[in-house]
């Protein structure tokens, strides 16, 4: 499988894992302190070929994802869930199997600039995704089903709208979660 876009990862081990799974070029951020030079590389790659951000499913990975989204609007995102990227307590893309990486890259989400609200905040509250003991677990499951990764309530609301998840997609994902319960 060959990927046209350049995949942004955190480090060299992530690049090795990507190249075990697919044919692709990568840009390595070198950690969460992304230099202006790396941002420039990402901007150029985005203009020429497109960019897919695939960072670790942890706090530093989410921080990198946010920085890139702010600096390079319109990038695409691929997500790997924490359980599929953990080996011996270490969380990272480098721990994901080639199949997990290919699945994440097949389920890429495009960021919409000036996105309209598709799922209102009160819908998250109504569905129990905010403000109760089971909300976090429900958001984890929803992130898996929709392929948008785990997010706290505020991030989830932003992602649902940024990726223009439709009411139908949202409702179907909730039905799938309820069937698992």
Backbone as JSON Lines, residues from 0, in Angstrom:
{"i":0,"aa":"X","n":[0.85,-1.18,0.0],"ca":[0.0,0.0,0.0],"c":[0.9,1.24,0.0]}
{"i":1,"aa":"X","n":[0.67,2.12,-0.96],"ca":[1.45,3.35,-1.08],"c":[0.58,4.54,-0.68]}
{"i":2,"aa":"X","n":[1.15,5.4,0.15],"ca":[0.44,6.58,0.63],"c":[1.01,7.81,-0.06]}
{"i":3,"aa":"X","n":[0.14,8.59,-0.7],"ca":[0.56,9.8,-1.43],"c":[1.0,10.89,-0.46]}
{"i":4,"aa":"X","n":[0.21,11.09,0.61],"ca":[0.51,12.15,1.56],"c":[1.76,11.83,2.37]}
{"i":5,"aa":"X","n":[2.36,12.86,2.93],"ca":[3.48,12.71,3.85],"c":[2.89,12.5,5.24]}
{"i":6,"aa":"X","n":[3.39,11.52,5.96],"ca":[2.87,11.2,7.29],"c":[3.78,11.85,8.34]}
{"i":7,"aa":"X","n":[3.17,12.63,9.22],"ca":[3.92,13.28,10.29],"c":[3.87,12.39,11.53]}
{"i":8,"aa":"X","n":[5.05,12.02,12.01],"ca":[5.18,11.17,13.2],"c":[6.12,11.85,14.19]}
{"i":9,"aa":"X","n":[6.25,11.27,15.36],"ca":[7.07,11.89,16.4],"c":[8.55,11.57,16.27]}
{"i":10,"aa":"X","n":[8.9,10.34,15.89],"ca":[10.32,9.99,15.88],"c":[10.68,8.89,14.9]}
{"i":11,"aa":"X","n":[11.97,8.55,14.91],"ca":[12.53,7.58,13.98],"c":[11.89,6.19,14.11]}
{"i":12,"aa":"X","n":[11.61,5.76,15.35],"ca":[10.98,4.45,15.53],"c":[9.59,4.41,14.91]}
{"i":13,"aa":"X","n":[8.89,5.55,14.96],"ca":[7.57,5.64,14.32],"c":[7.7,5.5,12.8]}
{"i":14,"aa":"X","n":[8.72,6.15,12.24],"ca":[8.97,6.05,10.79],"c":[9.21,4.6,10.4]}
{"i":15,"aa":"X","n":[10.0,3.89,11.19],"ca":[10.3,2.47,10.91],"c":[8.99,1.66,10.93]}
{"i":16,"aa":"X","n":[8.14,1.92,11.92],"ca":[6.86,1.2,12.03],"c":[5.96,1.51,10.83]}
{"i":17,"aa":"X","n":[5.92,2.76,10.4],"ca":[5.12,3.16,9.24],"c":[5.63,2.42,8.0]}
{"i":18,"aa":"X","n":[6.93,2.4,7.83],"ca":[7.51,1.79,6.63],"c":[7.39,0.27,6.63]}
{"i":19,"aa":"X","n":[7.18,-0.35,7.79],"ca":[6.87,-1.78,7.84],"c":[5.45,-2.04,7.33]}
{"i":20,"aa":"X","n":[4.58,-1.03,7.5],"ca":[3.16,-1.19,7.16],"c":[2.82,-0.74,5.74]}
{"i":21,"aa":"X","n":[3.41,0.37,5.3],"ca":[3.06,0.98,4.01],"c":[4.29,1.63,3.39]}
{"i":22,"aa":"X","n":[4.16,1.98,2.12],"ca":[5.18,2.79,1.46],"c":[4.78,4.23,1.64]}
{"i":23,"aa":"X","n":[5.58,5.0,2.37],"ca":[5.23,6.39,2.63],"c":[6.47,7.16,3.05]}
{"i":24,"aa":"X","n":[6.4,8.46,2.81],"ca":[7.42,9.37,3.33],"c":[6.92,9.94,4.65]}
{"i":25,"aa":"X","n":[7.86,10.24,5.54],"ca":[7.47,10.78,6.84],"c":[8.26,12.05,7.14]}
{"i":26,"aa":"X","n":[7.69,12.84,8.01],"ca":[8.4,13.95,8.65],"c":[8.34,13.65,10.14]}
{"i":27,"aa":"X","n":[9.5,13.71,10.79],"ca":[9.57,13.44,12.23],"c":[9.64,14.75,12.99]}
{"i":28,"aa":"X","n":[8.77,14.91,13.97],"ca":[8.74,16.16,14.75],"c":[9.88,16.23,15.75]}
{"i":29,"aa":"X","n":[10.4,15.08,16.14],"ca":[11.47,15.06,17.13],"c":[10.96,15.34,18.54]}
{"i":30,"aa":"X","n":[9.69,15.06,18.76],"ca":[9.11,15.28,20.08],"c":[8.12,16.42,20.05]}
{"i":31,"aa":"X","n":[7.7,16.84,21.25],"ca":[6.61,17.82,21.33],"c":[7.06,19.27,21.18]}
{"i":32,"aa":"X","n":[8.36,19.53,21.21],"ca":[8.86,20.89,20.98],"c":[9.15,21.03,19.48]}
{"i":33,"aa":"X","n":[8.11,21.26,18.7],"ca":[8.25,21.29,17.25],"c":[8.91,22.6,16.83]}
{"i":34,"aa":"X","n":[10.01,22.48,16.11],"ca":[10.75,23.67,15.69],"c":[10.05,24.36,14.52]}
{"i":35,"aa":"X","n":[10.34,25.65,14.32],"ca":[9.78,26.37,13.17],"c":[10.18,25.71,11.84]}
{"i":36,"aa":"X","n":[11.37,25.12,11.79],"ca":[11.82,24.45,10.57],"c":[10.95,23.24,10.25]}
{"i":37,"aa":"X","n":[10.57,22.49,11.26],"ca":[9.7,21.32,11.05],"c":[8.32,21.79,10.61]}
{"i":38,"aa":"X","n":[7.8,22.84,11.22],"ca":[6.49,23.39,10.81],"c":[6.57,23.81,9.34]}
{"i":39,"aa":"X","n":[7.65,24.45,8.94],"ca":[7.83,24.84,7.52],"c":[7.83,23.62,6.61]}
{"i":40,"aa":"X","n":[8.53,22.55,7.02],"ca":[8.53,21.31,6.23],"c":[7.12,20.76,6.08]}
{"i":41,"aa":"X","n":[6.36,20.77,7.18],"ca":[5.0,20.26,7.15],"c":[4.13,21.12,6.23]}
{"i":42,"aa":"X","n":[4.28,22.44,6.3],"ca":[3.52,23.34,5.42],"c":[3.81,23.06,3.96]}
{"i":43,"aa":"X","n":[5.09,22.9,3.62],"ca":[5.47,22.62,2.23],"c":[4.91,21.28,1.77]}
{"i":44,"aa":"X","n":[5.02,20.28,2.63],"ca":[4.49,18.95,2.28],"c":[2.98,19.01,2.1]}
{"i":45,"aa":"X","n":[2.31,19.78,2.96],"ca":[0.85,19.91,2.87],"c":[0.45,20.56,1.54]}
{"i":46,"aa":"X","n":[1.18,21.57,1.12],"ca":[0.88,22.25,-0.15],"c":[1.12,21.35,-1.35]}
{"i":47,"aa":"X","n":[2.18,20.56,-1.3],"ca":[2.57,19.73,-2.46],"c":[1.84,18.39,-2.54]}
{"i":48,"aa":"X","n":[1.72,17.71,-1.39],"ca":[1.22,16.33,-1.41],"c":[0.1,16.03,-0.42]}
{"i":49,"aa":"X","n":[-0.07,16.92,0.54],"ca":[-1.0,16.64,1.63],"c":[-0.24,16.02,2.79]}
{"i":50,"aa":"X","n":[-0.82,16.12,3.97],"ca":[-0.18,15.64,5.19],"c":[-1.19,14.86,6.02]}
{"i":51,"aa":"X","n":[-0.72,13.76,6.6],"ca":[-1.5,12.98,7.56],"c":[-0.73,12.99,8.88]}
{"i":52,"aa":"X","n":[-1.37,13.44,9.94],"ca":[-0.74,13.46,11.26],"c":[-1.09,12.14,11.96]}
{"i":53,"aa":"X","n":[-0.07,11.4,12.36],"ca":[-0.25,10.13,13.09],"c":[0.69,10.15,14.29]}
{"i":54,"aa":"X","n":[0.17,10.63,15.41],"ca":[0.99,10.75,16.62],"c":[0.55,9.73,17.66]}
{"i":55,"aa":"X","n":[1.37,9.6,18.69],"ca":[1.07,8.66,19.76],"c":[-0.24,9.02,20.45]}
{"i":56,"aa":"X","n":[-1.0,8.01,20.92],"ca":[-2.26,8.28,21.61],"c":[-2.03,8.6,23.09]}
{"i":57,"aa":"X","n":[-1.27,9.68,23.33],"ca":[-1.0,10.13,24.69],"c":[-0.99,11.65,24.7]}
{"i":58,"aa":"X","n":[-0.75,12.23,25.87],"ca":[-0.81,13.69,25.99],"c":[0.18,14.4,25.05]}
{"i":59,"aa":"X","n":[1.47,14.01,25.03],"ca":[2.39,14.7,24.11],"c":[1.98,14.55,22.63]}
{"i":60,"aa":"X","n":[1.46,13.37,22.27],"ca":[1.0,13.17,20.89],"c":[-0.16,14.08,20.53]}
{"i":61,"aa":"X","n":[-1.09,14.24,21.47],"ca":[-2.23,15.14,21.25],"c":[-1.76,16.59,21.18]}
{"i":62,"aa":"X","n":[-0.77,16.94,21.98],"ca":[-0.22,18.3,21.96],"c":[0.4,18.59,20.6]}
{"i":63,"aa":"X","n":[1.16,17.65,20.07],"ca":[1.77,17.81,18.75],"c":[0.67,17.96,17.69]}
{"i":64,"aa":"X","n":[-0.34,17.13,17.77],"ca":[-1.46,17.17,16.81],"c":[-2.11,18.56,16.81]}
{"i":65,"aa":"X","n":[-2.33,19.12,18.01],"ca":[-2.96,20.44,18.12],"c":[-2.07,21.54,17.55]}
{"i":66,"aa":"X","n":[-0.77,21.48,17.83],"ca":[0.16,22.48,17.31],"c":[0.15,22.46,15.79]}
{"i":67,"aa":"X","n":[0.22,21.27,15.22],"ca":[0.23,21.16,13.75],"c":[-1.08,21.66,13.17]}
{"i":68,"aa":"X","n":[-2.21,21.29,13.77],"ca":[-3.52,21.74,13.28],"c":[-3.63,23.26,13.29]}
{"i":69,"aa":"X","n":[-3.09,23.87,14.34],"ca":[-3.13,25.34,14.45],"c":[-2.23,26.0,13.39]}
{"i":70,"aa":"X","n":[-1.05,25.44,13.2],"ca":[-0.07,26.04,12.3],"c":[-0.29,25.7,10.83]}
{"i":71,"aa":"X","n":[-0.91,24.54,10.58],"ca":[-1.13,24.07,9.2],"c":[-2.58,23.61,9.07]}
{"i":72,"aa":"X","n":[-3.5,24.56,8.93],"ca":[-4.92,24.21,8.85],"c":[-5.23,23.3,7.66]}
{"i":73,"aa":"X","n":[-6.14,22.37,7.89],"ca":[-6.59,21.5,6.8],"c":[-5.84,20.19,6.67]}
{"i":74,"aa":"X","n":[-4.94,19.88,7.62],"ca":[-4.24,18.6,7.55],"c":[-5.21,17.46,7.83]}
{"i":75,"aa":"X","n":[-4.82,16.26,7.44],"ca":[-5.61,15.07,7.73],"c":[-5.07,14.41,9.0]}
{"i":76,"aa":"X","n":[-5.91,13.58,9.62],"ca":[-5.52,12.93,10.87],"c":[-5.82,11.43,10.81]}
{"i":77,"aa":"X","n":[-4.89,10.64,11.33],"ca":[-5.09,9.21,11.52],"c":[-4.89,8.93,13.01]}
{"i":78,"aa":"X","n":[-5.68,8.03,13.53],"ca":[-5.65,7.75,14.97],"c":[-5.45,6.26,15.23]}
{"i":79,"aa":"X","n":[-4.62,5.98,16.22],"ca":[-4.45,4.62,16.74],"c":[-4.87,4.68,18.21]}
{"i":80,"aa":"X","n":[-5.69,3.73,18.63],"ca":[-6.13,3.75,20.03],"c":[-5.0,3.24,20.94]}
{"i":81,"aa":"X","n":[-5.06,3.67,22.16],"ca":[-4.02,3.39,23.16],"c":[-3.72,1.89,23.28]}
{"i":82,"aa":"X","n":[-4.77,1.06,23.35],"ca":[-4.57,-0.38,23.52],"c":[-3.79,-1.0,22.36]}
{"i":83,"aa":"X","n":[-3.93,-0.45,21.17],"ca":[-3.26,-1.01,19.99],"c":[-1.86,-0.41,19.77]}
{"i":84,"aa":"X","n":[-1.47,0.52,20.66],"ca":[-0.17,1.16,20.53],"c":[0.65,1.02,21.82]}
{"i":85,"aa":"X","n":[0.32,0.03,22.63],"ca":[0.99,-0.16,23.91],"c":[1.68,-1.51,23.96]}
{"i":86,"aa":"X","n":[2.95,-1.47,24.35],"ca":[3.72,-2.7,24.53],"c":[4.56,-2.54,25.79]}
{"i":87,"aa":"X","n":[4.36,-3.43,26.75],"ca":[5.09,-3.41,28.02],"c":[5.01,-2.03,28.68]}
{"i":88,"aa":"X","n":[3.83,-1.43,28.65],"ca":[3.62,-0.14,29.3],"c":[4.06,1.08,28.5]}
{"i":89,"aa":"X","n":[4.7,0.85,27.36],"ca":[5.17,1.95,26.51],"c":[4.11,2.24,25.45]}
{"i":90,"aa":"X","n":[3.69,3.51,25.36],"ca":[2.66,3.91,24.4],"c":[3.32,4.62,23.23]}
{"i":91,"aa":"X","n":[3.04,4.14,22.01],"ca":[3.58,4.82,20.84],"c":[3.22,4.14,19.54]}
{"i":92,"aa":"X","n":[3.24,4.92,18.47],"ca":[2.97,4.39,17.13],"c":[3.93,3.25,16.82]}
{"i":93,"aa":"X","n":[5.16,3.35,17.32],"ca":[6.17,2.32,17.04],"c":[5.77,0.95,17.57]}
{"i":94,"aa":"X","n":[4.81,0.9,18.51],"ca":[4.35,-0.37,19.08],"c":[3.16,-0.97,18.36]}
{"i":95,"aa":"X","n":[2.58,-0.23,17.43],"ca":[1.41,-0.7,16.7],"c":[1.82,-1.69,15.6]}
{"i":96,"aa":"X","n":[0.97,-2.67,15.37],"ca":[1.25,-3.65,14.31],"c":[1.05,-3.01,12.94]}
{"i":97,"aa":"X","n":[1.64,-3.57,11.9],"ca":[1.41,-3.06,10.55],"c":[-0.08,-3.01,10.18]}
{"i":98,"aa":"X","n":[-0.85,-4.01,10.61],"ca":[-2.29,-4.0,10.32],"c":[-3.01,-2.83,10.99]}
{"i":99,"aa":"X","n":[-2.64,-2.53,12.23],"ca":[-3.25,-1.41,12.95],"c":[-2.9,-0.1,12.25]}
{"i":100,"aa":"X","n":[-1.66,0.05,11.82],"ca":[-1.24,1.26,11.11],"c":[-1.98,1.39,9.79]}
{"i":101,"aa":"X","n":[-2.09,0.31,9.05],"ca":[-2.83,0.36,7.77],"c":[-4.29,0.72,8.0]}
{"i":102,"aa":"X","n":[-4.9,0.16,9.04],"ca":[-6.3,0.48,9.35],"c":[-6.45,1.97,9.67]}
{"i":103,"aa":"X","n":[-5.55,2.5,10.48],"ca":[-5.6,3.93,10.82],"c":[-5.46,4.8,9.58]}
{"i":104,"aa":"X","n":[-4.58,4.42,8.67],"ca":[-4.36,5.2,7.45],"c":[-5.51,5.04,6.46]}
{"i":105,"aa":"X","n":[-6.22,3.93,6.53],"ca":[-7.42,3.76,5.69],"c":[-8.59,4.58,6.22]}
{"i":106,"aa":"X","n":[-8.55,4.91,7.5],"ca":[-9.66,5.62,8.13],"c":[-9.29,7.08,8.45]}
{"i":107,"aa":"X","n":[-8.51,7.68,7.58],"ca":[-8.04,9.06,7.78],"c":[-9.23,10.02,7.8]}
{"i":108,"aa":"X","n":[-9.14,11.0,8.67],"ca":[-10.18,12.04,8.79],"c":[-9.61,13.36,8.28]}
{"i":109,"aa":"X","n":[-10.39,14.03,7.46],"ca":[-9.98,15.33,6.94],"c":[-10.52,16.43,7.83]}
{"i":110,"aa":"X","n":[-9.65,17.38,8.13],"ca":[-10.01,18.53,8.94],"c":[-10.75,19.53,8.05]}
{"i":111,"aa":"X","n":[-11.86,20.03,8.52],"ca":[-12.61,21.04,7.79],"c":[-12.29,22.4,8.38]}
{"i":112,"aa":"X","n":[-11.87,23.31,7.53],"ca":[-11.63,24.68,7.97],"c":[-12.99,25.38,7.95]}
{"i":113,"aa":"X","n":[-13.26,26.18,8.97],"ca":[-14.56,26.86,9.12],"c":[-15.71,25.86,9.13]}
{"i":114,"aa":"X","n":[-15.52,24.77,9.85],"ca":[-16.54,23.72,9.92],"c":[-17.79,24.22,10.64]}
{"i":115,"aa":"X","n":[-18.92,23.8,10.14],"ca":[-20.19,24.09,10.79],"c":[-20.42,23.04,11.88]}
{"i":116,"aa":"X","n":[-21.13,23.44,12.91],"ca":[-21.41,22.5,13.99],"c":[-22.37,21.41,13.49]}
{"i":117,"aa":"X","n":[-21.92,20.17,13.58],"ca":[-22.75,19.04,13.16],"c":[-23.41,18.37,14.35]}
{"i":118,"aa":"X","n":[-22.69,18.34,15.47],"ca":[-23.21,17.72,16.7],"c":[-23.12,18.77,17.81]}
{"i":119,"aa":"X","n":[-24.26,19.25,18.28],"ca":[-24.23,20.28,19.33],"c":[-23.79,19.72,20.69]}
{"i":120,"aa":"X","n":[-23.25,20.59,21.52],"ca":[-22.77,20.21,22.85],"c":[-23.85,19.51,23.67]}
{"i":121,"aa":"X","n":[-25.07,20.05,23.62],"ca":[-26.13,19.46,24.45],"c":[-26.44,18.02,24.04]}
{"i":122,"aa":"X","n":[-26.12,17.65,22.82],"ca":[-26.3,16.25,22.38],"c":[-25.32,15.34,23.11]}
{"i":123,"aa":"X","n":[-24.1,15.84,23.32],"ca":[-23.11,15.05,24.07],"c":[-23.58,14.83,25.51]}
{"i":124,"aa":"X","n":[-24.16,15.87,26.08],"ca":[-24.68,15.78,27.45],"c":[-25.83,14.77,27.48]}
{"i":125,"aa":"X","n":[-26.77,14.9,26.55],"ca":[-27.94,14.02,26.48],"c":[-27.53,12.55,26.34]}
{"i":126,"aa":"X","n":[-26.49,12.31,25.56],"ca":[-26.04,10.93,25.3],"c":[-25.13,10.38,26.39]}
{"i":127,"aa":"X","n":[-24.9,11.14,27.45],"ca":[-24.08,10.65,28.56],"c":[-22.6,10.65,28.28]}
{"i":128,"aa":"X","n":[-22.14,11.51,27.37],"ca":[-20.73,11.6,27.03],"c":[-20.0,12.67,27.85]}
{"i":129,"aa":"X","n":[-20.76,13.35,28.71],"ca":[-20.23,14.44,29.52],"c":[-20.8,14.34,30.93]}
{"i":130,"aa":"X","n":[-19.95,14.58,31.92],"ca":[-20.42,14.82,33.27],"c":[-21.03,13.68,34.06]}
{"i":131,"aa":"X","n":[-20.61,12.45,33.8],"ca":[-21.04,11.34,34.66],"c":[-19.93,10.3,34.73]}
{"i":132,"aa":"X","n":[-20.09,9.32,35.59],"ca":[-19.03,8.35,35.84],"c":[-18.69,7.48,34.63]}
{"i":133,"aa":"X","n":[-19.65,7.26,33.76],"ca":[-19.42,6.4,32.59],"c":[-19.03,7.17,31.33]}
{"i":134,"aa":"X","n":[-19.0,8.5,31.42],"ca":[-18.76,9.35,30.24],"c":[-17.41,9.06,29.58]}
{"i":135,"aa":"X","n":[-16.35,8.94,30.37],"ca":[-15.02,8.71,29.8],"c":[-14.98,7.41,29.0]}
{"i":136,"aa":"X","n":[-15.48,6.34,29.58],"ca":[-15.47,5.05,28.89],"c":[-16.3,5.12,27.61]}
{"i":137,"aa":"X","n":[-17.41,5.82,27.68],"ca":[-18.27,5.97,26.51],"c":[-17.55,6.76,25.39]}
{"i":138,"aa":"X","n":[-16.8,7.8,25.79],"ca":[-16.03,8.58,24.8],"c":[-14.92,7.74,24.2]}
{"i":139,"aa":"X","n":[-14.3,6.89,25.01],"ca":[-13.25,5.99,24.49],"c":[-13.84,5.09,23.41]}
{"i":140,"aa":"X","n":[-14.98,4.49,23.73],"ca":[-15.63,3.58,22.77],"c":[-16.09,4.33,21.52]}
{"i":141,"aa":"X","n":[-16.64,5.53,21.69],"ca":[-17.09,6.33,20.54],"c":[-15.9,6.69,19.64]}
{"i":142,"aa":"X","n":[-14.79,7.07,20.27],"ca":[-13.58,7.38,19.5],"c":[-13.09,6.21,18.68]}
{"i":143,"aa":"X","n":[-13.19,5.0,19.26],"ca":[-12.8,3.79,18.53],"c":[-13.7,3.58,17.32]}
{"i":144,"aa":"X","n":[-15.01,3.64,17.55],"ca":[-15.98,3.36,16.49],"c":[-15.86,4.39,15.36]}
{"i":145,"aa":"X","n":[-15.72,5.66,15.71],"ca":[-15.65,6.71,14.69],"c":[-14.26,6.89,14.1]}
{"i":146,"aa":"X","n":[-13.25,6.27,14.73],"ca":[-11.88,6.38,14.22],"c":[-11.27,7.75,14.46]}
{"i":147,"aa":"X","n":[-11.67,8.41,15.57],"ca":[-11.13,9.74,15.87],"c":[-10.34,9.78,17.17]}
{"i":148,"aa":"X","n":[-10.05,8.62,17.73],"ca":[-9.25,8.54,18.94],"c":[-9.98,9.0,20.18]}
{"i":149,"aa":"X","n":[-9.35,8.8,21.33],"ca":[-9.93,9.24,22.59],"c":[-9.8,10.75,22.72]}
{"i":150,"aa":"X","n":[-10.8,11.36,23.31],"ca":[-10.76,12.8,23.6],"c":[-11.59,13.08,24.83]}
{"i":151,"aa":"X","n":[-11.18,14.11,25.58],"ca":[-12.04,14.55,26.66],"c":[-13.29,15.17,26.03]}
{"i":152,"aa":"X","n":[-14.26,15.57,26.83],"ca":[-15.55,16.03,26.29],"c":[-15.39,17.23,25.36]}
{"i":153,"aa":"X","n":[-14.6,18.2,25.77],"ca":[-14.4,19.4,24.95],"c":[-13.72,19.06,23.62]}
{"i":154,"aa":"X","n":[-12.67,18.23,23.69],"ca":[-11.97,17.82,22.47],"c":[-12.88,17.0,21.57]}
{"i":155,"aa":"X","n":[-13.7,16.13,22.16],"ca":[-14.62,15.32,21.38],"c":[-15.57,16.21,20.59]}
{"i":156,"aa":"X","n":[-16.13,17.2,21.25],"ca":[-17.04,18.13,20.57],"c":[-16.33,18.8,19.4]}
{"i":157,"aa":"X","n":[-15.11,19.24,19.64],"ca":[-14.33,19.89,18.58],"c":[-14.05,18.93,17.43]}
{"i":158,"aa":"X","n":[-13.65,17.7,17.74],"ca":[-13.34,16.73,16.68],"c":[-14.56,16.33,15.87]}
{"i":159,"aa":"X","n":[-15.67,16.12,16.55],"ca":[-16.89,15.76,15.82],"c":[-17.22,16.82,14.77]}
{"i":160,"aa":"X","n":[-17.05,18.06,15.14],"ca":[-17.37,19.15,14.22],"c":[-16.24,19.42,13.23]}
{"i":161,"aa":"X","n":[-14.99,19.34,13.67],"ca":[-13.85,19.56,12.8],"c":[-13.81,18.53,11.67]}
{"i":162,"aa":"X","n":[-14.16,17.29,11.98],"ca":[-14.16,16.23,10.98],"c":[-15.53,16.06,10.33]}
{"i":163,"aa":"X","n":[-16.47,16.96,10.68],"ca":[-17.81,16.96,10.1],"c":[-18.48,15.59,10.19]}
{"i":164,"aa":"X","n":[-18.42,15.0,11.39],"ca":[-19.12,13.74,11.64],"c":[-20.62,14.05,11.59]}
{"i":165,"aa":"X","n":[-21.32,13.35,10.74],"ca":[-22.75,13.63,10.55],"c":[-23.58,13.08,11.71]}
{"i":166,"aa":"X","n":[-24.79,13.57,11.81],"ca":[-25.74,13.09,12.81],"c":[-25.96,11.59,12.65]}
{"i":167,"aa":"X","n":[-26.03,11.12,11.41],"ca":[-26.25,9.69,11.14],"c":[-25.05,8.88,11.61]}
{"i":168,"aa":"X","n":[-23.84,9.32,11.28],"ca":[-22.63,8.61,11.73],"c":[-22.57,8.56,13.26]}
{"i":169,"aa":"X","n":[-22.88,9.69,13.87],"ca":[-22.85,9.79,15.33],"c":[-23.87,8.84,15.96]}
{"i":170,"aa":"X","n":[-25.09,8.87,15.46],"ca":[-26.16,8.01,15.98],"c":[-25.83,6.53,15.79]}
{"i":171,"aa":"X","n":[-25.32,6.18,14.61],"ca":[-24.95,4.78,14.34],"c":[-23.83,4.32,15.27]}
{"i":172,"aa":"X","n":[-22.86,5.18,15.52],"ca":[-21.76,4.84,16.43],"c":[-22.31,4.61,17.84]}
{"i":173,"aa":"X","n":[-23.21,5.46,18.27],"ca":[-23.81,5.29,19.61],"c":[-24.58,3.97,19.69]}
{"i":174,"aa":"X","n":[-25.29,3.6,18.62],"ca":[-26.02,2.32,18.61],"c":[-25.06,1.15,18.74]}
{"i":175,"aa":"X","n":[-23.91,1.24,18.04],"ca":[-22.92,0.17,18.12],"c":[-22.37,0.03,19.55]}
{"i":176,"aa":"X","n":[-22.15,1.15,20.19],"ca":[-21.66,1.13,21.57],"c":[-22.7,0.5,22.5]}
{"i":177,"aa":"X","n":[-23.96,0.87,22.32],"ca":[-25.03,0.32,23.17],"c":[-25.18,-1.17,22.97]}
{"i":178,"aa":"X","n":[-24.95,-1.65,21.75],"ca":[-25.05,-3.09,21.48],"c":[-23.96,-3.85,22.21]}
{"i":179,"aa":"X","n":[-22.79,-3.23,22.44],"ca":[-21.68,-3.87,23.14],"c":[-21.93,-3.96,24.65]}
{"i":180,"aa":"X","n":[-22.76,-3.05,25.17],"ca":[-22.98,-2.98,26.63],"c":[-23.72,-4.18,27.15]}
